[in-house]
Tab-separated table of C-alpha atoms and ligand atoms in Angstrom:
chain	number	residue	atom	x	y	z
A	13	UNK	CA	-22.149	24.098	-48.727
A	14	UNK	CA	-22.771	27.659	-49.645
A	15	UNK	CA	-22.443	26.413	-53.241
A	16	UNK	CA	-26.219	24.630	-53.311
A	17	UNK	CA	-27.691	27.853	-51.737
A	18	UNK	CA	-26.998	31.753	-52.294
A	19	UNK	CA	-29.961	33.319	-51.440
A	20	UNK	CA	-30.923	32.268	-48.548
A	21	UNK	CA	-27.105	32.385	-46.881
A	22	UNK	CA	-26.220	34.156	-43.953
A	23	UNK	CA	-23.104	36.048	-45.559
A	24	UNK	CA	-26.121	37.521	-48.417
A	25	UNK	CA	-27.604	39.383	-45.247
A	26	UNK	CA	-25.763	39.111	-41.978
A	27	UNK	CA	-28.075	41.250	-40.180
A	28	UNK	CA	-31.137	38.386	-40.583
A	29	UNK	CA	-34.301	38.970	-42.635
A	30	UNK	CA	-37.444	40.379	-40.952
A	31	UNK	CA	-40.607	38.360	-42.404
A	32	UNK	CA	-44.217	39.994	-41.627
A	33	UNK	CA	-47.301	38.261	-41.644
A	34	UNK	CA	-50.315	40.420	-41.905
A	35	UNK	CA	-48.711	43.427	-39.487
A	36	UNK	CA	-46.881	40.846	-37.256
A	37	UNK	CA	-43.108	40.794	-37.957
A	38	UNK	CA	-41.399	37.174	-37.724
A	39	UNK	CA	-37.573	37.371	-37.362
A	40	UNK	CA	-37.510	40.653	-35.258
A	41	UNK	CA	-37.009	41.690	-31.889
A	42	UNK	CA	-39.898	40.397	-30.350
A	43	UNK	CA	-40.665	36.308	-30.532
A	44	UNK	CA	-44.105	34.924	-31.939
A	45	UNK	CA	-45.707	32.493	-31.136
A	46	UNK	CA	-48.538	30.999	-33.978
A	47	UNK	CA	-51.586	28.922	-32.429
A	48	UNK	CA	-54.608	27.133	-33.329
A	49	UNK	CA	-55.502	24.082	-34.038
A	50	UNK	CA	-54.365	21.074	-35.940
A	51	UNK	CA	-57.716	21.382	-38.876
A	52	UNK	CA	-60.102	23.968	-38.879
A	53	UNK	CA	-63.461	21.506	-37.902
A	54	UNK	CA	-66.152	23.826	-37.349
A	55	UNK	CA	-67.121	27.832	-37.267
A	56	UNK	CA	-67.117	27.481	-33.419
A	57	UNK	CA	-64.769	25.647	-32.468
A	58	UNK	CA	-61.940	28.296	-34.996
A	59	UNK	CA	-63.763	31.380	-33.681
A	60	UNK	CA	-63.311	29.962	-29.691
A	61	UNK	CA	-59.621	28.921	-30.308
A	62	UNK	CA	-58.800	31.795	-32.092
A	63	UNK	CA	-60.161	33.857	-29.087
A	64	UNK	CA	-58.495	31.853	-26.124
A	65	UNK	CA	-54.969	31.979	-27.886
A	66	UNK	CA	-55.042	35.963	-28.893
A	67	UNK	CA	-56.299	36.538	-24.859
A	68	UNK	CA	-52.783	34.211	-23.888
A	69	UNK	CA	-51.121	36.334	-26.073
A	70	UNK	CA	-50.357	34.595	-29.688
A	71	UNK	CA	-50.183	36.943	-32.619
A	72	UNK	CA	-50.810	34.672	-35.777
A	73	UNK	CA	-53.558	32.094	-35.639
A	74	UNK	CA	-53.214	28.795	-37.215
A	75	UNK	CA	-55.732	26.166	-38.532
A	76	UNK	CA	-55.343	23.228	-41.652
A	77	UNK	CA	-57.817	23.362	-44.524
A	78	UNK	CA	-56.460	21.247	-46.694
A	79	UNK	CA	-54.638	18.281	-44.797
A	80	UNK	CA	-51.914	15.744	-45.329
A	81	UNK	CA	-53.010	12.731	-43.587
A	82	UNK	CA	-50.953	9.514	-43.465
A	83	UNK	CA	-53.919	7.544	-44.220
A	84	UNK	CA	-56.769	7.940	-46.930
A	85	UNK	CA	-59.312	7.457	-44.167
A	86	UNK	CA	-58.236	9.822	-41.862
A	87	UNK	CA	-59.827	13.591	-41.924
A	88	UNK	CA	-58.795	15.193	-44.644
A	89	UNK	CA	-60.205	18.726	-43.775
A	90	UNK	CA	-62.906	21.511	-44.793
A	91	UNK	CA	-61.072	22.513	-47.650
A	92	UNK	CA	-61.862	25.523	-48.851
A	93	UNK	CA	-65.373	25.904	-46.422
A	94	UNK	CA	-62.140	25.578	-43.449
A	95	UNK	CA	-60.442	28.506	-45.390
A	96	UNK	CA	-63.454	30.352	-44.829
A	97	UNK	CA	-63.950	29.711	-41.345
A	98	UNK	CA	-60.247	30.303	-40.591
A	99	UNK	CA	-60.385	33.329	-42.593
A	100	UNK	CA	-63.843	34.872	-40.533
A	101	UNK	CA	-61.775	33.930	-37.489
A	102	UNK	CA	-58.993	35.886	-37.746
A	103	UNK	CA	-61.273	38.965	-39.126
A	104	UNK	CA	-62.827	38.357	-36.009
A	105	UNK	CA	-60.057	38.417	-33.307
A	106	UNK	CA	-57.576	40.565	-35.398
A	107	UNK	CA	-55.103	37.297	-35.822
A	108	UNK	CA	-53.458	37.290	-39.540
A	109	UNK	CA	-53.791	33.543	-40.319
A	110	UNK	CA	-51.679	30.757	-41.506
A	111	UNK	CA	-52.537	27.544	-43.107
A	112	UNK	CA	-51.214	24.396	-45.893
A	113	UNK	CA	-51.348	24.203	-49.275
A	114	UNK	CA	-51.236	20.950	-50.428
A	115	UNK	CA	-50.736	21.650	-54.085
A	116	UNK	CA	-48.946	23.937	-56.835
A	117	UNK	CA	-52.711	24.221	-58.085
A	118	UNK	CA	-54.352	25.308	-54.786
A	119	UNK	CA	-51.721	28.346	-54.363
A	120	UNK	CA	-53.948	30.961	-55.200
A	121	UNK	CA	-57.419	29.862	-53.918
A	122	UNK	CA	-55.145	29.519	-50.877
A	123	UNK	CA	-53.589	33.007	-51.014
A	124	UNK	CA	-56.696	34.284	-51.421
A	125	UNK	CA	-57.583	33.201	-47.619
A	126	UNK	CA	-54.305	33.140	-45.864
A	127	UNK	CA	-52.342	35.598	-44.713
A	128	UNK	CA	-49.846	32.916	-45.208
A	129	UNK	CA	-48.880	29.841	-46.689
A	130	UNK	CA	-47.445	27.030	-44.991
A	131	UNK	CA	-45.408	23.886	-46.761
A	132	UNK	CA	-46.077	20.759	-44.685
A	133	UNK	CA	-43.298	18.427	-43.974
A	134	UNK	CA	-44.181	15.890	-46.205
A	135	UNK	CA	-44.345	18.452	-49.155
A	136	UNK	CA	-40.708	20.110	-48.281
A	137	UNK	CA	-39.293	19.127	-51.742
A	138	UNK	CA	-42.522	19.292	-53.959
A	139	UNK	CA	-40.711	20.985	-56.250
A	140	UNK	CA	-43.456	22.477	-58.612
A	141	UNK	CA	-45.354	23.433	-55.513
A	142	UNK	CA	-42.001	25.696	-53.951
A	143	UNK	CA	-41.943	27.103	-57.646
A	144	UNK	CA	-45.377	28.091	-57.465
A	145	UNK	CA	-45.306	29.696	-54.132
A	146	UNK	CA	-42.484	31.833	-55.758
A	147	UNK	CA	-45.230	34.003	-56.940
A	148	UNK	CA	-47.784	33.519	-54.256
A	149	UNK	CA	-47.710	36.804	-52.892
A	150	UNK	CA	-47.801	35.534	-49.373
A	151	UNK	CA	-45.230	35.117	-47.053
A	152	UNK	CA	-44.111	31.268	-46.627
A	153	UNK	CA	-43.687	28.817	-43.525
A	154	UNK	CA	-41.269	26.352	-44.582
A	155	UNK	CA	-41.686	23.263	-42.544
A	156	UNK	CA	-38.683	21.108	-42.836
A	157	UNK	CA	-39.373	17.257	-44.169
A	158	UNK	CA	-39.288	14.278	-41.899
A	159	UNK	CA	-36.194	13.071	-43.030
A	160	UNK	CA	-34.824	15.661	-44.833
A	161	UNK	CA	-31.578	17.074	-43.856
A	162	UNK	CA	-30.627	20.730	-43.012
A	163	UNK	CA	-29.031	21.746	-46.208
A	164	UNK	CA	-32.428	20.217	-48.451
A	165	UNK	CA	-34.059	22.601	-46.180
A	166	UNK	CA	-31.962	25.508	-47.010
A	167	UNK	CA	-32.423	24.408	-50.614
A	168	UNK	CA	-35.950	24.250	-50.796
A	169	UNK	CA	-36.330	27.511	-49.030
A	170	UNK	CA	-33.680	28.556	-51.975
A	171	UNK	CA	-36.720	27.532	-54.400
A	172	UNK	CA	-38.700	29.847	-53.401
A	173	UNK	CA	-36.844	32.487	-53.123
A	174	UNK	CA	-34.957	32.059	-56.617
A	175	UNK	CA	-38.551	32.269	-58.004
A	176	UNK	CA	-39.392	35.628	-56.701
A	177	UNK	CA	-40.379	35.405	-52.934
A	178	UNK	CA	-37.886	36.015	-50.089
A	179	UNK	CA	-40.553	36.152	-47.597
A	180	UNK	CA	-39.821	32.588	-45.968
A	181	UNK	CA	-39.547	31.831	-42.265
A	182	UNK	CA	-38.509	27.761	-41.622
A	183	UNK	CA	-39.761	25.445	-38.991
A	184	UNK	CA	-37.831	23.131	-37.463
A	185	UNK	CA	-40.988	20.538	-36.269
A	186	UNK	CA	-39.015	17.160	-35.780
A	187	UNK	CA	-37.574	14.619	-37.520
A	188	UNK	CA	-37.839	10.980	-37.588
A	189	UNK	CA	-34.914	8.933	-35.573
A	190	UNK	CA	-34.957	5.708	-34.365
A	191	UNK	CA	-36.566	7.042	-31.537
A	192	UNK	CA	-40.322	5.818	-30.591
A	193	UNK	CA	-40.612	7.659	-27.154
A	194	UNK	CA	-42.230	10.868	-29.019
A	195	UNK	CA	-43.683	11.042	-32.325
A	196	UNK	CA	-40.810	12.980	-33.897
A	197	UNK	CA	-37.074	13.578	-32.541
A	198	UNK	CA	-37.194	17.400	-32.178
A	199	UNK	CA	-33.505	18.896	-33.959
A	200	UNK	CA	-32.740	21.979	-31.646
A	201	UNK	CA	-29.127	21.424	-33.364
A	202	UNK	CA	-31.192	22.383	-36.494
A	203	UNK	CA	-31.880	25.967	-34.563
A	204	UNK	CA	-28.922	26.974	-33.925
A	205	UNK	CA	-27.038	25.510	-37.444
A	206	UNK	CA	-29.621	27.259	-39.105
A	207	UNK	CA	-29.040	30.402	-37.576
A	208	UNK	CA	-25.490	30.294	-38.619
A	209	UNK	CA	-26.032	29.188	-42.109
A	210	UNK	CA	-29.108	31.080	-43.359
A	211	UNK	CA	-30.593	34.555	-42.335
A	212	UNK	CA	-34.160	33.428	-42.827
A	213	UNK	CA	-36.244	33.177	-39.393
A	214	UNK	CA	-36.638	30.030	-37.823
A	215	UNK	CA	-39.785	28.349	-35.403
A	216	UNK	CA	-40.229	25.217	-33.876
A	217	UNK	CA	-43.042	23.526	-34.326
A	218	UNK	CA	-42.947	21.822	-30.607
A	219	UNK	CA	-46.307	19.919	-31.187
A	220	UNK	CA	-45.791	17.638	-33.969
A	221	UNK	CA	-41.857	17.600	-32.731
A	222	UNK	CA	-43.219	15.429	-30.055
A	223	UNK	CA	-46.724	14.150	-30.232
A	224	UNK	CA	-47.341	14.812	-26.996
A	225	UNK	CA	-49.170	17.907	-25.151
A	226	UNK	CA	-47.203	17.504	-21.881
A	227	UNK	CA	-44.055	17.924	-23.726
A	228	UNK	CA	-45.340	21.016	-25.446
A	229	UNK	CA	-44.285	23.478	-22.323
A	230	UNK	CA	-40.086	22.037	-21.631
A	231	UNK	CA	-39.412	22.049	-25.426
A	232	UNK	CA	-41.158	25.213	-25.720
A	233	UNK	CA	-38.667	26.801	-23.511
A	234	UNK	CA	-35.904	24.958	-25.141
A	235	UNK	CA	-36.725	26.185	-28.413
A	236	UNK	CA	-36.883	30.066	-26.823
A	237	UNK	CA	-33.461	29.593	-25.333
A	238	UNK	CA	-31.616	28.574	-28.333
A	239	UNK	CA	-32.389	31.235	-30.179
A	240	UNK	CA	-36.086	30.667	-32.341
A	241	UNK	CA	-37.836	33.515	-33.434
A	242	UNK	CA	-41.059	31.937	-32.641
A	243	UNK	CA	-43.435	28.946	-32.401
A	244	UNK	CA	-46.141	27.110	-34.508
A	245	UNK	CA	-48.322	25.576	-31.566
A	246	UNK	CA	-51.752	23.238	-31.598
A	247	UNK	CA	-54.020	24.056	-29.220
A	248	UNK	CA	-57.861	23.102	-29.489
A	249	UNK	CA	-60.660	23.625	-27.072
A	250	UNK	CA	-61.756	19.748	-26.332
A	251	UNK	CA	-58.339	17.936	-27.607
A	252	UNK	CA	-60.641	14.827	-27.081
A	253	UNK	CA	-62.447	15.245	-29.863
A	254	UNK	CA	-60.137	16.311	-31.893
A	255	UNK	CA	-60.462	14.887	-35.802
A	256	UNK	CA	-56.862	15.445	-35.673
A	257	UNK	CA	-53.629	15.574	-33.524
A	258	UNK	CA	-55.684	15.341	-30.334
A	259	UNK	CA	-52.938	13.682	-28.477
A	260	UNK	CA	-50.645	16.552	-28.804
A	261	UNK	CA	-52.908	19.723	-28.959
A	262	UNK	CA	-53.242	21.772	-25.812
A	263	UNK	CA	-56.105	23.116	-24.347
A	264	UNK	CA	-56.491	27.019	-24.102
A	265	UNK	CA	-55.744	26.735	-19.885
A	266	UNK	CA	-52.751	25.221	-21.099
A	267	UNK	CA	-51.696	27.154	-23.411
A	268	UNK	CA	-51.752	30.252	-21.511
A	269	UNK	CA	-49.731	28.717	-18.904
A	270	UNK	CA	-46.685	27.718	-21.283
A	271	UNK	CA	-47.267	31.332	-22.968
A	272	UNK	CA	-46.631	33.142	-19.027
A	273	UNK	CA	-43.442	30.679	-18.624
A	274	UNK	CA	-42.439	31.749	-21.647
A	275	UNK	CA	-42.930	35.415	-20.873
A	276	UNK	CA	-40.349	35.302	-18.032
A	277	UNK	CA	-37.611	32.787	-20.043
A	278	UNK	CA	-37.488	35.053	-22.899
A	279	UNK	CA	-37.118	37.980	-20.300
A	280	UNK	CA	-34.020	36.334	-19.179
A	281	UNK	CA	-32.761	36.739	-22.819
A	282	UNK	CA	-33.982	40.360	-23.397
A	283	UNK	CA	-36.103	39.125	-25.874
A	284	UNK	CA	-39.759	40.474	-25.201
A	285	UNK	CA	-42.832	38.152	-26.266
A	286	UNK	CA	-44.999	39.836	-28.517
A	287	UNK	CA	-48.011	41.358	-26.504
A	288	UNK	CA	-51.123	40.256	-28.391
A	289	UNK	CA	-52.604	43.681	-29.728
A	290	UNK	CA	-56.285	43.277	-29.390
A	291	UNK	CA	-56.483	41.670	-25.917
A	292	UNK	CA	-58.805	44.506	-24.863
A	293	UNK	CA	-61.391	41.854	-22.256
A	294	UNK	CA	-61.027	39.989	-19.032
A	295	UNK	CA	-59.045	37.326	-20.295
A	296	UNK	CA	-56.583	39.551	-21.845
A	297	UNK	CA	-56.094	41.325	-18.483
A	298	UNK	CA	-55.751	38.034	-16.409
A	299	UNK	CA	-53.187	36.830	-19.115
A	300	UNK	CA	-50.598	40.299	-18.694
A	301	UNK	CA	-51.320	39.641	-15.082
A	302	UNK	CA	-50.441	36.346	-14.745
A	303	UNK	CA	-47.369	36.872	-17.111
A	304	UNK	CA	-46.139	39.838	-14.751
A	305	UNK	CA	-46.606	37.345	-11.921
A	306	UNK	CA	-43.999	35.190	-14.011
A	307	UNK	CA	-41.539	37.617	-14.458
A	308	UNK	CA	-41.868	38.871	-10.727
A	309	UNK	CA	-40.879	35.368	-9.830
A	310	UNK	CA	-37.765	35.507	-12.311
A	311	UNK	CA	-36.650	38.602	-10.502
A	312	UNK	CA	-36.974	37.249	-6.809
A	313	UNK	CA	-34.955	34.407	-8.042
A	314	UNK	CA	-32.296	36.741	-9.954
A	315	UNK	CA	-32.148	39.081	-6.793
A	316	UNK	CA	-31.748	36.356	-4.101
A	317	UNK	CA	-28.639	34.622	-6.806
A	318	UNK	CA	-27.509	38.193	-6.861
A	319	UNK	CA	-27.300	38.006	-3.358
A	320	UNK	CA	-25.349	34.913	-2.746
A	321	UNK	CA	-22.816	35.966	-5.505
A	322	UNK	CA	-22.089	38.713	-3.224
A	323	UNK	CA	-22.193	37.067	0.195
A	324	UNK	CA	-19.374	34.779	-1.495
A	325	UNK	CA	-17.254	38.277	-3.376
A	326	UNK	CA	-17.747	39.665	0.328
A	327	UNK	CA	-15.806	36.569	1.848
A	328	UNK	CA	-13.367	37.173	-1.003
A	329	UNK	CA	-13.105	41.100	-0.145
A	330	UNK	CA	-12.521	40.455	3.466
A	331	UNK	CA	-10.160	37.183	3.061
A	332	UNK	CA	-7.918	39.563	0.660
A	333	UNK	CA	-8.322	42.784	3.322
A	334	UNK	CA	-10.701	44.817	0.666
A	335	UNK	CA	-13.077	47.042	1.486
A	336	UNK	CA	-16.156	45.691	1.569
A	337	UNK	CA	-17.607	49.211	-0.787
A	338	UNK	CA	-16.015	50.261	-3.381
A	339	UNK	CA	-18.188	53.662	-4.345
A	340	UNK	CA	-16.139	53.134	-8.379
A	341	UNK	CA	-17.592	50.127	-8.755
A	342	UNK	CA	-21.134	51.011	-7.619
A	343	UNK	CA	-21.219	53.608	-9.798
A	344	UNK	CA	-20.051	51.438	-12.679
A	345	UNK	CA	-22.530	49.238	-11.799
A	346	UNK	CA	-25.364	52.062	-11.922
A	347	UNK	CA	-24.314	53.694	-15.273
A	348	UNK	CA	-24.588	50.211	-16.852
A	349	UNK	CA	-28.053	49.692	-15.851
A	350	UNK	CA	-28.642	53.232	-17.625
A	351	UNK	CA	-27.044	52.014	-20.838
A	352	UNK	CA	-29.142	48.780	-20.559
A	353	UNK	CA	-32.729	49.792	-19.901
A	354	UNK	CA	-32.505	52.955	-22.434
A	355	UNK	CA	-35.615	53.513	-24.091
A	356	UNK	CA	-37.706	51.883	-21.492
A	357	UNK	CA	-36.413	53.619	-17.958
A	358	UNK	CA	-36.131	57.240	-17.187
A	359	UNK	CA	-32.177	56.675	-16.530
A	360	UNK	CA	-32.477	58.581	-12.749
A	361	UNK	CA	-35.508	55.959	-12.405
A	362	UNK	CA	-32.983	52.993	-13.250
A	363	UNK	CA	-30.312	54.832	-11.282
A	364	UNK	CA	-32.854	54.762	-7.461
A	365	UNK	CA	-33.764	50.840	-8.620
A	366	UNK	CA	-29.713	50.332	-8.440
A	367	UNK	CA	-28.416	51.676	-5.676
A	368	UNK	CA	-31.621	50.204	-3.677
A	369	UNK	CA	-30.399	47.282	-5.019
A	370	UNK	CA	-27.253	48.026	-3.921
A	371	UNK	CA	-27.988	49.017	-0.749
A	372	UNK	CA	-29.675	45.875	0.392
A	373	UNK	CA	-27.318	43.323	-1.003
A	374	UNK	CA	-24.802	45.082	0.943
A	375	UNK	CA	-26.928	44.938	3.825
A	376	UNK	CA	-27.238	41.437	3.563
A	377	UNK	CA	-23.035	40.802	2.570
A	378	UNK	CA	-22.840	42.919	6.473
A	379	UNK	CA	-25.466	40.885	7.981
A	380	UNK	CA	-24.148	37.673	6.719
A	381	UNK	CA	-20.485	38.676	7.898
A	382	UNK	CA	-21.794	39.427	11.392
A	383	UNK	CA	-23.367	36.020	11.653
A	384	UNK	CA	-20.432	33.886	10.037
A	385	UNK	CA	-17.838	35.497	12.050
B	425	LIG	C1	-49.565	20.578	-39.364
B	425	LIG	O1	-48.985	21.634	-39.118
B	425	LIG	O2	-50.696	20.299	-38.957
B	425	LIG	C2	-48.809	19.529	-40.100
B	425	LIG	C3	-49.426	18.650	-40.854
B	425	LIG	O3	-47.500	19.605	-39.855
B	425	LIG	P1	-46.275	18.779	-40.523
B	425	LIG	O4	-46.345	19.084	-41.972
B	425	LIG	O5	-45.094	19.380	-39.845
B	425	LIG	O6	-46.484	17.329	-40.185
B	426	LIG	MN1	-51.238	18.675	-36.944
């Protein structure tokens, strides 16, 4: 397989490639999520989008200009008066933007606009276009094609890169099955293949993967836990009247409710979601409030499992005639928390959280002994 791609294989840079978008790095510690709305339609209703998703806490903002529709009728975007608009937007908020090009042609009145480009699905192997873009200047969002397989994906990406620009991130956004449940069967396989064969960064587009906005949040959180570095998400202010992908755009409320899930899943992992950088406003408070909230919750959870696991080792401990404390083992326990939160704890600050910790799961081990006796 490695044979139809070089490039873009893992084994050419094991350690994964880093791709930044305006001054937001894709592919890096923290995960990103992309938002706006299906087409750019009007000045206010990009400036008002791009304002609700930075105050949730997305980092690059998206919005069509130029769009692919299946049929002639359908809206087929500003053009380049959207680019414009798009462009003012994320001027306005401090959002680097992303957008389509349709066209080998339209690369560099594109470029000129975007702070990237993005290759629709149904353009994955427009071959002249993927040449083009080898010179674009811009970072690339490589969406992969509707029934194209993993290793065309890997190939087109190779396109781009062979003609001068490594700076591709793919998106995984759904592929078409013989399933009719959701618009597109979403490929989380394709996640975590791709992470194995190619050290590109990979999204998931969780919108157009299913066509449907109440399935935006659960494959959301699928897509953080196996392994994305980010998300491409609609979101529009009155989905209702949207001219396009209404059905599975979010509204902002909504959005910022996946975006504090999310918060506290990716916690879990020790992967931090990006804090947007210019949330200084009301909304920006209420969103780092509401995500702290979230993690709080994670914790209680984490700390009341804790304390079952050692209600049960306690049983253990006294079944085998063990002490119930083992001062070693506490300490072990304590020095690992040091090693873990480095950089972020004062280690004796870490060390007082611990044996607290400690402390009151063995109160509860006692307590529950006393009772089940
Ligand atoms: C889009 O992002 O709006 C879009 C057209 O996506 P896709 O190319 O994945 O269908
Ligand atoms: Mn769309």
């Amino acid at each position: 397989m490695g044979e139809q791609y070089k490039l873009v294989a893992r084994e050419t840079k094991p350690q994964g490639t880093k791709v930044r978008i305006g001054g937001v790095e894709v592919g890096g510690a923290e995960f990103i999520v992309m938002a706006g709305p299906c087409a750019v339609e009007s000045d206010h209703q990009i400036r008002n989008t791009a304002e609700r998703v930075r105050a949730a806490g997305a980092r690059i903002l998206r919005g069509g200009a130029f769009k692919p529709r299946t049929s002639p009728y359908s809206f087929q975007g500003l053009g380049e008066e959207g680019l414009k608009l798009l462009a003012a937007a994320g001027r306005a908020t401090g959002l680097p933007v992303v957008t389509e090009v349709l066209t080998a042609e339209d690369v560099k009145l594109v470029a000129g606009y975007a702070d990237a480009l993005q290759v629709g699905a149904r353009n994955m192997q427009n071959f002249a276009l993927l040449k083009a873009l080898g010179s674009a200047g811009r970072p690339i969002v490589l969406k992969r094609g509707l029934s194209s397989t993993i290793e065309e994906l890997l190939m087109a990406a190779e396109y781009v890169c062979l003609h001068g620009n490594p700076h591709v991130i793919l998106c995984e956004r759904g592929i078409r099955t013989f399933e009719t449940a959701t618009r597109n069967t979403l490929d989380f396989n394709a996640v975590a293949v791709l992470k194995q064969f190619t050290h590109l960064p990979i999204i998931v587009d969780p919108s157009h993967g299913t066509g449907r906005r109440n399935l935006v949040g659960p494959v959301s959180k699928a897509a953080a836990a196996i392994g994305a570095d980010g998300l491409i998400i609609e979101v529009h202010p009155e989905p209702e009247t949207a001219l396009s992908d209404g059905p599975q755009s979010l509204t902002p409320t909504e959005f910022s409710a996946i975006m504090r899930e999310l918060a506290a899943h990716l916690a879990l992992q020790g992967r931090p979601l990006a804090v947007g950088a210019g949330s200084c406003d009301v909304g920006g408070i209420d969103a780092h409030r509401e995500r702290i909230d979230s993690i709080d919750e994670a914790l209680v959870n984490l700390l009341c499992e804790r304390v079952r696991i050692a209600i049960e080792l306690g049983r253990l401990k006294r079944d085998m005639g063990y002490p119930i404390q083992s001062t070693e083992r506490e300490t072990v326990v304590v020095e690992r928390a040091k090693r873990l939160s480095e950089g972020v704890f004062e280690p004796s600050a870490i060390g007082r959280l611990f044996r607290a910790i400690i402390e009151e799961t063995r109160a509860s081990e006692e307590c529950h002994a006393v009772t089940t006796k």
